[in-house]
Coordinates of C-alpha atoms and ligand atoms in Angstrom, one line a residue:
X25 CA 0.2 -0.1 0.2
X26 CA 1.5 3.8 -0.8
X27 CA 2.2 5.6 1.8
X28 CA 0.7 9.1 3.1
X29 CA 0.8 11.1 5.7
X30 CA -0.5 10.7 9.1
X31 CA -1.2 13.4 11.4
X32 CA -0.1 14.0 15.5
X33 CA 1.8 10.2 15.4
X34 CA 3.8 9.9 18.7
X35 CA 6.9 9.2 18.9
X36 CA 7.7 8.2 21.7
X37 CA 8.6 4.2 20.2
X38 CA 11.1 6.3 18.2
X39 CA 12.9 8.1 20.3
X40 CA 15.4 6.5 22.5
X41 CA 14.7 9.0 25.2
X42 CA 11.5 7.3 25.8
X43 CA 10.1 10.8 26.1
X44 CA 6.7 11.1 25.0
X45 CA 6.5 14.2 22.0
X46 CA 3.9 13.9 18.8
X47 CA 4.8 15.2 15.3
X48 CA 2.5 17.5 13.7
X49 CA 2.4 14.9 10.4
X50 CA 4.5 12.0 9.7
X51 CA 5.1 9.9 6.8
X52 CA 6.9 6.1 6.8
X53 CA 8.7 5.6 3.3
X54 CA 9.5 2.0 2.2
X55 CA 11.4 3.4 -1.2
X56 CA 12.4 6.3 -2.9
X57 CA 9.8 6.6 -4.9
X58 CA 7.6 7.6 -2.6
X59 CA 9.0 10.4 -1.8
X60 CA 8.8 11.9 -5.4
X61 CA 5.8 11.3 -5.9
X62 CA 4.6 12.8 -2.4
X63 CA 7.0 15.4 -3.0
X64 CA 4.2 18.5 -3.3
X65 CA 2.8 17.2 -0.1
X66 CA 6.4 17.0 1.6
X67 CA 7.0 20.4 0.3
X68 CA 4.3 22.4 2.5
X69 CA 6.7 21.8 5.5
X70 CA 9.1 24.4 6.4
X71 CA 10.5 22.1 9.2
X72 CA 11.6 18.1 8.6
X73 CA 13.4 16.1 10.5
X74 CA 14.7 12.3 9.2
X75 CA 14.4 9.9 12.1
X76 CA 16.8 6.7 11.7
X77 CA 16.8 4.4 15.2
X78 CA 16.0 8.0 17.2
X79 CA 19.1 7.3 19.3
X80 CA 20.8 11.0 19.1
X81 CA 17.5 12.6 19.9
X82 CA 15.7 14.7 22.6
X83 CA 12.0 16.3 22.4
X84 CA 11.8 18.6 24.2
X85 CA 8.4 18.8 23.6
X86 CA 6.4 18.7 20.4
X87 CA 7.6 18.3 17.1
X88 CA 5.9 21.1 14.2
X89 CA 6.2 19.5 11.0
X90 CA 7.4 16.7 9.0
X91 CA 8.3 13.5 10.6
X92 CA 10.2 11.5 7.2
X93 CA 10.9 7.8 8.4
X94 CA 12.6 5.9 6.0
X95 CA 12.6 1.6 5.9
X96 CA 15.1 1.4 3.7
X97 CA 16.7 -2.2 3.6
X98 CA 19.8 -3.4 2.1
X99 CA 23.4 -4.5 1.6
X100 CA 24.9 -5.0 -1.5
X101 CA 28.6 -5.6 -2.6
X102 CA 29.4 -3.6 -5.3
X103 CA 32.7 -4.4 -6.0
X104 CA 35.7 -6.3 -4.6
X105 CA 39.8 -5.2 -5.2
X106 CA 42.8 -6.9 -3.8
X107 CA 42.8 -4.9 -0.6
X108 CA 39.0 -3.8 -0.3
X109 CA 35.7 -4.2 -0.1
X110 CA 32.9 -1.8 -1.5
X111 CA 29.2 -2.2 -0.1
X112 CA 26.3 0.1 -0.5
X113 CA 24.2 -0.5 2.5
X114 CA 20.7 1.2 2.9
X115 CA 19.9 3.6 5.2
X116 CA 17.6 1.9 7.9
X117 CA 20.4 -1.2 8.4
X118 CA 20.9 -1.3 12.0
X119 CA 24.2 -0.3 12.7
X120 CA 25.7 -2.8 14.6
X121 CA 24.0 -5.8 13.0
X122 CA 25.9 -4.1 10.1
X123 CA 29.3 -4.0 11.9
X124 CA 28.5 -8.1 13.0
X125 CA 27.6 -9.1 9.3
X126 CA 31.0 -7.5 8.5
X127 CA 33.4 -9.3 11.0
X128 CA 31.6 -12.2 9.8
X129 CA 32.3 -11.7 6.0
X130 CA 36.3 -10.3 6.9
X131 CA 35.4 -7.4 5.9
X132 CA 37.9 -5.1 8.6
X133 CA 37.8 -2.1 9.5
X134 CA 34.5 -0.7 11.4
X135 CA 35.4 -3.0 14.8
X136 CA 35.9 -0.7 17.4
X137 CA 32.2 0.7 16.2
X138 CA 30.7 -1.9 17.4
X139 CA 27.0 -2.2 19.6
X140 CA 26.4 2.2 18.5
X141 CA 22.6 1.9 18.1
X142 CA 21.5 3.7 15.3
X143 CA 21.1 3.5 12.1
X144 CA 23.6 3.4 9.0
X145 CA 22.7 6.6 7.8
X146 CA 22.6 7.9 10.7
X147 CA 26.2 7.1 11.0
X148 CA 27.6 9.6 8.7
X149 CA 25.3 12.5 9.7
X150 CA 27.0 12.9 12.7
X151 CA 30.0 10.9 11.5
X152 CA 29.5 8.2 14.4
X153 CA 32.7 7.7 15.8
X154 CA 34.2 5.1 19.6
X155 CA 37.5 3.8 20.7
X156 CA 39.5 5.1 18.1
X157 CA 37.8 5.6 14.6
X158 CA 35.7 7.5 13.3
X159 CA 33.5 6.0 10.9
X160 CA 34.7 9.2 7.8
X161 CA 37.4 7.1 7.5
X162 CA 35.6 3.9 5.6
X163 CA 33.1 5.9 3.6
X164 CA 33.3 6.9 -0.2
X165 CA 29.9 8.7 -0.8
X166 CA 26.3 9.3 0.7
X167 CA 23.5 8.9 -1.6
X168 CA 21.0 10.9 -1.0
X169 CA 17.3 12.7 -1.7
X170 CA 17.0 15.7 -1.9
X171 CA 14.1 17.2 -0.2
X172 CA 14.1 20.4 -1.1
X173 CA 15.0 20.2 -4.9
X174 CA 13.3 16.9 -5.3
X175 CA 16.4 15.1 -6.8
X176 CA 18.7 12.8 -5.8
X177 CA 21.9 13.4 -5.1
X178 CA 25.7 11.6 -4.2
X179 CA 28.1 13.5 -1.7
X180 CA 32.0 12.3 -1.8
X181 CA 34.0 11.6 1.1
X182 CA 34.9 15.6 0.3
X183 CA 31.7 16.7 -0.2
X184 CA 30.5 15.8 3.2
X185 CA 32.4 17.8 5.1
X186 CA 33.1 15.0 7.8
X187 CA 34.3 16.6 11.4
X188 CA 33.8 15.3 14.4
X189 CA 30.2 14.7 14.9
X190 CA 29.7 16.8 11.8
X191 CA 29.2 16.9 8.9
X192 CA 27.6 18.5 6.0
X193 CA 24.2 16.2 6.1
X194 CA 23.8 17.6 10.1
X195 CA 24.6 20.9 9.4
X196 CA 22.8 23.3 6.1
X197 CA 21.8 19.5 5.1
X198 CA 19.3 18.8 8.7
X199 CA 15.6 18.2 6.9
X200 CA 16.8 18.5 3.3
X201 CA 18.8 15.7 2.6
X202 CA 17.6 12.0 3.3
X203 CA 20.7 9.6 3.6
X204 CA 18.8 6.8 1.0
X205 CA 22.7 4.2 1.3
X206 CA 26.2 4.7 2.3
X207 CA 29.3 3.9 0.2
X208 CA 31.8 1.7 2.2
X209 CA 35.5 1.0 1.7
X210 CA 35.9 -2.3 3.7
X211 CA 40.2 -3.5 4.5
X212 CA 40.3 -7.3 3.4
X213 CA 43.1 -7.4 5.3
X214 CA 43.0 -6.8 8.8
X215 CA 44.7 -3.7 11.0
X216 CA 43.4 -3.3 14.0
X217 CA 43.4 -0.4 15.6
X218 CA 44.3 -0.4 19.5
X219 CA 45.3 3.1 20.0
X220 CA 42.7 4.5 22.2
X221 CA 43.4 4.3 26.3
X222 CA 41.1 1.8 26.8
X223 CA 42.1 -0.8 24.3
X224 CA 45.7 -0.1 25.1
X225 CA 45.4 -2.9 28.1
X226 CA 43.9 -5.7 25.3
X227 CA 47.0 -4.8 23.6
X228 CA 49.3 -5.7 26.6
X229 CA 47.2 -8.3 27.3
X230 CA 47.3 -9.8 24.2
X231 CA 51.4 -9.2 23.7
X232 CA 51.9 -10.7 26.8
X233 CA 50.8 -14.0 25.2
X234 CA 52.5 -13.7 22.4
X235 CA 49.1 -13.3 20.2
X236 CA 48.8 -10.4 17.3
X237 CA 45.4 -8.6 17.6
X238 CA 42.8 -9.4 15.6
X239 CA 39.8 -7.5 14.9
X240 CA 37.0 -9.8 16.3
X241 CA 39.4 -9.3 19.6
X242 CA 38.4 -5.7 19.2
X243 CA 35.1 -6.6 18.3
X244 CA 34.3 -8.1 21.9
X245 CA 37.1 -5.5 23.8
X246 CA 34.7 -2.6 22.6
X247 CA 31.2 -4.8 23.0
X248 CA 32.5 -5.8 26.9
X249 CA 33.6 -2.2 27.3
X250 CA 30.5 -0.3 26.0
X251 CA 28.3 -3.0 28.3
X252 CA 30.0 -2.1 31.1
X253 CA 30.0 1.8 31.4
X254 CA 27.1 2.6 28.5
X255 CA 23.2 2.3 29.8
X256 CA 21.2 -0.3 26.9
X257 CA 19.2 2.4 25.7
X258 CA 16.9 -0.7 25.3
X259 CA 17.3 -1.1 29.4
X260 CA 17.5 2.5 30.7
X261 CA 16.2 5.1 28.6
X262 CA 19.1 7.4 26.8
X263 CA 20.8 9.2 24.3
X264 CA 23.8 7.8 24.1
X265 CA 26.6 11.1 25.0
X266 CA 24.7 14.2 25.1
X267 CA 27.8 15.9 24.9
X268 CA 30.4 17.0 22.4
X269 CA 34.4 16.9 24.0
X270 CA 34.9 20.3 23.8
X271 CA 38.5 22.0 22.9
X272 CA 40.2 24.6 24.1
X273 CA 43.9 27.1 23.5
X274 CA 46.4 25.0 25.0
X275 CA 47.0 28.1 27.2
X276 CA 43.4 27.4 29.0
X277 CA 44.3 23.8 29.3
X278 CA 47.8 25.0 31.1
X279 CA 45.4 27.2 33.3
X280 CA 43.2 24.2 34.1
X281 CA 45.8 22.2 34.3
X282 CA 47.3 23.9 37.5
X283 CA 43.9 24.3 39.0
X284 CA 42.8 20.2 38.5
X285 CA 46.0 18.5 38.2
X286 CA 43.8 15.6 36.9
X287 CA 42.3 17.1 33.7
X288 CA 42.2 14.8 30.9
X289 CA 42.2 16.4 27.8
X290 CA 44.6 15.6 24.2
X291 CA 45.3 17.6 21.2
X292 CA 42.9 17.8 18.5
X293 CA 43.7 16.6 15.8
X294 CA 42.9 19.6 13.4
X295 CA 44.6 22.1 15.2
X296 CA 46.6 23.0 18.1
X297 CA 44.1 23.0 20.4
X298 CA 43.0 20.9 23.0
X299 CA 40.2 18.4 23.1
X300 CA 38.9 18.0 26.9
X301 CA 37.1 14.7 27.7
X302 CA 33.8 16.4 29.0
X303 CA 33.2 13.2 30.7
X304 CA 35.8 14.5 33.3
X305 CA 34.6 18.0 33.5
X306 CA 30.9 16.6 34.2
X307 CA 32.3 13.9 36.6
X308 CA 34.6 16.4 38.7
X309 CA 32.0 18.7 39.2
X310 CA 30.7 16.1 41.2
X311 CA 27.5 15.3 39.2
X312 CA 27.5 11.7 38.1
X313 CA 24.7 9.9 39.2
X314 CA 22.7 13.1 40.1
X315 CA 19.0 12.8 39.8
X316 CA 16.5 15.0 39.8
X317 CA 12.9 13.1 39.5
X318 CA 13.0 11.1 36.9
X319 CA 16.2 11.6 34.7
X320 CA 19.8 11.9 35.8
X321 CA 23.8 11.3 35.2
X322 CA 24.4 8.5 34.7
X323 CA 27.0 6.9 37.6
X324 CA 28.9 5.0 34.6
X325 CA 29.5 7.6 32.3
X326 CA 28.9 11.5 33.0
X327 CA 28.6 12.2 29.1
X328 CA 25.4 10.3 29.4
X329 CA 21.7 11.6 30.6
X330 CA 19.0 8.8 31.4
X331 CA 15.8 8.9 31.3
X332 CA 14.2 6.2 34.1
X333 CA 10.1 6.9 33.0
X334 CA 9.6 10.7 32.7
X335 CA 7.7 11.6 30.1
X336 CA 8.4 15.5 29.2
X337 CA 11.1 15.3 27.6
X338 CA 12.1 19.5 28.6
X339 CA 13.0 17.6 32.1
X340 CA 15.9 16.2 30.9
X341 CA 16.3 18.9 29.2
X342 CA 16.5 21.1 32.5
X343 CA 19.0 19.1 33.9
X344 CA 21.3 19.1 30.2
X345 CA 21.4 23.3 31.0
X346 CA 21.5 22.8 34.9
X347 CA 25.2 21.1 34.1
X348 CA 26.7 23.5 31.1
X349 CA 25.6 25.9 33.5
X350 CA 27.5 24.0 36.5
X351 CA 30.3 23.2 33.6
X352 CA 30.4 26.9 32.5
X353 CA 31.0 28.4 36.1
X354 CA 33.5 26.1 37.1
X355 CA 35.5 25.7 34.3
X356 CA 34.8 28.9 32.2
X357 CA 33.7 26.2 29.2
X358 CA 31.0 26.4 27.1
X359 CA 29.4 22.5 26.7
X360 CA 27.7 22.0 23.5
X361 CA 25.3 19.5 23.5
X362 CA 26.1 16.4 20.8
X363 CA 22.2 15.2 20.9
X364 CA 19.9 17.3 18.5
X365 CA 17.3 19.1 21.3
X366 CA 13.8 19.9 19.1
X367 CA 10.7 20.9 19.6
X368 CA 11.9 24.0 21.9
X369 CA 11.4 27.3 19.9
X370 CA 14.5 29.2 18.8
X371 CA 14.9 32.1 22.1
X372 CA 14.5 29.0 24.1
X373 CA 16.9 26.7 22.3
X374 CA 20.1 29.4 22.6
X375 CA 19.7 29.4 26.5
X376 CA 21.9 25.8 25.5
X377 CA 24.5 27.4 23.8
X378 CA 24.7 30.6 25.7
Ligands
EPU401 N1 36.0 10.1 32.5 C1 35.0 10.5 33.8 N2 34.1 10.1 34.5 C2 33.2 9.6 33.3 C3 33.7 9.7 32.2 C4 34.6 10.4 31.2 O1 36.7 11.0 34.7 O2 32.3 9.4 34.3 C5 37.1 10.5 31.8 C6 37.7 9.1 31.4 O3 38.4 8.6 32.7 C7 39.1 9.7 30.5 C8 38.0 10.5 29.2 O4 36.9 11.1 30.1 O5 40.2 8.9 31.1 C9 37.9 9.8 28.6 O6 36.4 8.9 28.5 P1 35.8 8.0 27.7 O7 37.4 7.2 27.2 O8 34.9 6.9 28.5 O9 35.7 8.9 26.7 P2 34.5 10.0 26.4 O10 35.6 10.9 25.5 O11 33.5 10.3 27.2 C10 34.0 9.4 23.5 C11 32.5 9.8 22.7 C12 31.7 8.3 22.9 C13 32.3 7.1 22.7 C14 34.0 6.9 23.8 C15 34.8 6.0 23.4 C16 32.0 11.4 22.5 C17 30.9 13.0 22.6 N3 31.5 10.5 23.2 O12 33.2 9.5 25.0 O13 31.0 8.2 22.2 O14 31.9 6.0 22.8 O15 34.4 8.2 23.4 O16 35.7 6.2 22.0 O17 32.9 11.8 21.8 C18 28.2 9.0 21.9 O18 28.9 9.3 21.1 O19 27.3 8.6 22.3 C19 29.4 7.8 22.6 C20 28.8 7.2 24.0

């Protein structure tokens, strides 16, 4: 049956914070052709939001606009060379299942990104990263549907403008480009990345037993680490890291280090700035585990806000703003949400960025 726009759709099942919010209009699509057919109706909405796994969103109120929920599946091998495998993967495939399938097929590179919640289509949008690997390294291009111009468009790697948890699709492209397929280039030769501090223990253990690390070792270790530290959104509602790790000048970092000798920071790859661990800042401020009503800062990882059953996303936003204010007054650093906050007006939203 052809898809159609429905109204006042409840979004609670479509966001991993599990807050109640409704979409003014909602469209689930099973093929890209449907977007072309429904283009004039879609165009009536200035505000559009594409939802994948809903694992990086906070609805602080109802959404006034059109939510598009693609249901596009399939993984296709498009090319193979001596060293690489080329895969074209539809946007709604589950990310972790894809990582697992790649490992089983001996397609390597993305094992450090195991257990990240969400869909394949969302991966390039915020350039997902964990344990020393960012997905951009494996993306050849992203095939999108331009909801403004009613046309297909392919962004090659450089056109995607990837940065730390950022891309062209996340910024100017939000609500405009619907990701349909992601084209990956994966390795046939294993090159495990063990540079990230928590993985060093794995490499030490293996070295002691005179063993070489394999992608399967890394995958298992990452799954274990994530299960220990990060709450499973299916068990305790959350959206992963709520804030980005901020960058500060090296001068500022030296001053902070004098005041807080244990502060965690490391050089940012792009310039002379230092990236500071926001989890450390929040933890050191004594906020880890803080609970207000049914929302809290997670006890194992201070970057994650968790929801024990609160229905109003605005309560989660209140706690986030509280954290931001405390971090600003204690360290003079303004935290920026990594999670996309929706359903509040712009004036209110700005209190997040002040
Ligand atoms: N730390 C604390 N207390 C905390 C949390 C962290 O002191 O409560 C310290 C740790 O001891 C460590 C440092 O902060 O020295 C960094 O912590 P961690 O390795 O856990 O990484 P992170 O910077 O807090 C980032 C990503 C995570 C990703 C991990 C692992 C961001 C915003 N978050 O967290 O991504 O899993 O690295 O690579 O970059 C996500 O984006 O949703 C996410 C979970």
